[in-house]
Coordinates of N, CA and C in Angstrom, one line a residue:
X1 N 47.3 -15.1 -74.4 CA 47.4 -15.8 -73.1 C 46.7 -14.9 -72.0
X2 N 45.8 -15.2 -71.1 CA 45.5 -14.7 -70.3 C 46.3 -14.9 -69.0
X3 N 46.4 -13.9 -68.2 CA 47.0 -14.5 -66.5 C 46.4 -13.7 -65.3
X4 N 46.8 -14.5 -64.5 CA 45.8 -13.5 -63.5 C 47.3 -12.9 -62.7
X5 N 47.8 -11.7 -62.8 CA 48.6 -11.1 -61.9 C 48.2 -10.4 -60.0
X6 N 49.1 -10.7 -59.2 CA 48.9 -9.8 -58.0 C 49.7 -8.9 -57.9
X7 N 49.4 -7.8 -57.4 CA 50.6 -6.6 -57.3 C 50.1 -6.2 -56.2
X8 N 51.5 -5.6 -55.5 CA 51.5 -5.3 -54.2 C 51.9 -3.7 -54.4
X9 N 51.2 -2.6 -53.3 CA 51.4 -1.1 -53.7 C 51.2 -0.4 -52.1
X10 N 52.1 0.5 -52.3 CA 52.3 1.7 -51.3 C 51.9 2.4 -51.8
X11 N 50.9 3.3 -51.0 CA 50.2 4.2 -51.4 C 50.0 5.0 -50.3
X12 N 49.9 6.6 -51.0 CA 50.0 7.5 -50.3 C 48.1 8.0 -50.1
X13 N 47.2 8.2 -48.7 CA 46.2 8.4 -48.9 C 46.2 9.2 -47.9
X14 N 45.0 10.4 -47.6 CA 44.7 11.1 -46.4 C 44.6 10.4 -45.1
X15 N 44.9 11.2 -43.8 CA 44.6 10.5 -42.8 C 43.2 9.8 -42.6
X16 N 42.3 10.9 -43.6 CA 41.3 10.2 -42.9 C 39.8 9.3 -43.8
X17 N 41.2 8.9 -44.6 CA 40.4 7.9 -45.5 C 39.5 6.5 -44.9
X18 N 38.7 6.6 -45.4 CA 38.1 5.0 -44.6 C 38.7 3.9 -44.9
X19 N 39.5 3.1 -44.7 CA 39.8 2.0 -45.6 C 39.1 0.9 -45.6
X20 N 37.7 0.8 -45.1 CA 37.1 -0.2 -45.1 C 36.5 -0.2 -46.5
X21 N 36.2 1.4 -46.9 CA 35.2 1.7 -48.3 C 36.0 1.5 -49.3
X22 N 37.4 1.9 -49.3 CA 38.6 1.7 -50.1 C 38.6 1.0 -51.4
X23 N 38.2 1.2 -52.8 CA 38.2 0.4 -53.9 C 39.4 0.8 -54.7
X24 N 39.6 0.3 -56.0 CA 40.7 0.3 -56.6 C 39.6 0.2 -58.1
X25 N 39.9 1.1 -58.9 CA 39.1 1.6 -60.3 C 40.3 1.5 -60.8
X26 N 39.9 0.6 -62.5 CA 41.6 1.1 -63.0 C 40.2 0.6 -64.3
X27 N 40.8 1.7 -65.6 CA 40.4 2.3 -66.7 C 40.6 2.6 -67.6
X28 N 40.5 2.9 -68.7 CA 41.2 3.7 -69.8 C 41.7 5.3 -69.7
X29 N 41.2 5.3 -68.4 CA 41.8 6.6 -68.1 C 43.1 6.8 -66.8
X30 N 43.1 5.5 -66.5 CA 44.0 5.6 -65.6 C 43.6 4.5 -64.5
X31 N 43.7 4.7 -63.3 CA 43.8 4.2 -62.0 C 43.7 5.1 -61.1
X32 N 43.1 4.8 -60.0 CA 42.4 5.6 -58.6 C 41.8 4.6 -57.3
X33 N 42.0 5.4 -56.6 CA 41.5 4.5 -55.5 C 40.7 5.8 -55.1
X34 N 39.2 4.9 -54.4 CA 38.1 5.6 -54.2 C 37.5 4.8 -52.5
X35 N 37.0 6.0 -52.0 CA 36.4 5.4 -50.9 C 35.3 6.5 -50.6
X36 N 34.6 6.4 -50.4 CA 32.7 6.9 -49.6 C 32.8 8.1 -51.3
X37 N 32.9 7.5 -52.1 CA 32.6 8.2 -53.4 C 33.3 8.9 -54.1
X38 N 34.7 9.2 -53.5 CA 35.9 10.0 -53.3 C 37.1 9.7 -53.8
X39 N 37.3 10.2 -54.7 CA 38.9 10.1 -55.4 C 40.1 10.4 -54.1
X40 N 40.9 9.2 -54.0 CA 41.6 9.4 -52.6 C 43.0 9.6 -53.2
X41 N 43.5 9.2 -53.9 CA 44.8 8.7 -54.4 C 44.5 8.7 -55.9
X42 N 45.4 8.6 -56.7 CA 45.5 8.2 -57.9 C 47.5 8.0 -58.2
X43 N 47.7 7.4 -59.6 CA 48.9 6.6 -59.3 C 50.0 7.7 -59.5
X44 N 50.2 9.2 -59.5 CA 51.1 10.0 -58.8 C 51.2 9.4 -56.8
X45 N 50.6 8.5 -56.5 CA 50.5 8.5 -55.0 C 50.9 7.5 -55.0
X46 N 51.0 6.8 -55.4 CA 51.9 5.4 -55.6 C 53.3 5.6 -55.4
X47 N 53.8 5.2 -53.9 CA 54.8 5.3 -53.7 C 56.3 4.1 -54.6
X48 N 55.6 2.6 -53.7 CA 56.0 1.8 -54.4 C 55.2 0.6 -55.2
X49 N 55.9 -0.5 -56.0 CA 55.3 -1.6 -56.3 C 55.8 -2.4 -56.8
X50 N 55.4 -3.8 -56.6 CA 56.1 -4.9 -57.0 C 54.8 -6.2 -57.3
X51 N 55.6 -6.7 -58.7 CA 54.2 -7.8 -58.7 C 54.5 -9.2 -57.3
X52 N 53.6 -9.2 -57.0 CA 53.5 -10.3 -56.3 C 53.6 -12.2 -56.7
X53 N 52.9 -12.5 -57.5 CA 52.5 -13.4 -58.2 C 51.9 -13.3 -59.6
X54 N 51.9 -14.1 -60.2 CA 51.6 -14.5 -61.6 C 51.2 -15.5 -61.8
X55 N 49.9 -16.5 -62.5 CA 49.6 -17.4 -63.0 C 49.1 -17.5 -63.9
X56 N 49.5 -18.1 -64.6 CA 48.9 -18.3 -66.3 C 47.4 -19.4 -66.0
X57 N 46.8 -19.6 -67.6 CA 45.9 -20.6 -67.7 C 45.9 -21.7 -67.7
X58 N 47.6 -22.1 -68.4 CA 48.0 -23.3 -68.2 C 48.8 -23.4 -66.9
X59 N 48.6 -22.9 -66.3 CA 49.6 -23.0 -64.6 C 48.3 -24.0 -64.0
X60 N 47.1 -23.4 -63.8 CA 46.1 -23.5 -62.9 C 44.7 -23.7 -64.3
X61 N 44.7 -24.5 -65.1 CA 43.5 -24.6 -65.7 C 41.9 -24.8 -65.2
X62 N 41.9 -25.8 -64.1 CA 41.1 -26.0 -63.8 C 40.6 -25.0 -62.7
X63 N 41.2 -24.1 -61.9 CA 41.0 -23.1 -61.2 C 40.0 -21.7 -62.2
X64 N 40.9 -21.8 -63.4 CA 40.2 -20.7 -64.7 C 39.0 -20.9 -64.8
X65 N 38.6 -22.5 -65.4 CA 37.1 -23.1 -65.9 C 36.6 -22.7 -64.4
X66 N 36.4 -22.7 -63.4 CA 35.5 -23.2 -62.2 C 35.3 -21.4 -62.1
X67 N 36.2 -20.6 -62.2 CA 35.7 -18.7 -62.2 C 34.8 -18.6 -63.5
X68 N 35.3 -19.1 -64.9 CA 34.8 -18.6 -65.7 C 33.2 -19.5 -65.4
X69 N 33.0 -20.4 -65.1 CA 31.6 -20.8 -64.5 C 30.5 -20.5 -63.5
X70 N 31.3 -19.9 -62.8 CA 30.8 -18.5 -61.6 C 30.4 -17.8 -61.9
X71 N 30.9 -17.0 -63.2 CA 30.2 -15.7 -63.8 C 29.1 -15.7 -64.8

């Protein structure tokens, strides 16, 4: 089954992070957040988290087909 999860996170970053650059890398090596090229955080900086939402394929089928057709 596939699903598309949302998760919500506190995160601990430098003052003087850009957050407009701000991406989220997640890998077989882990997870990091990156901005102007820059490892900012990684998930020892994760303060808190909680999933947000969850939808399956059968929740939202036709929403799945119309992404997988985008790509």
């Amino acid at each position: 089954m596939r699903i598309e999860v949302a998760v919500m996170m506190q995160v601990h970053v430098p003052e003087d992070t850009d957050l407009e650059d701000l991406s989220l890398e997640i890998d077989e090596e882990g997870l990091r957040f990156v901005s102007k090229g820059q490892v900012v955080a990684g998930a020892s900086q994760i303060e808190d988290y909680y999933i947000d939402g969850i939808e399956s394929e059968e929740d939202d089928e036709d929403d799945w087909e119309e992404e997988e057709d985008e790509r």
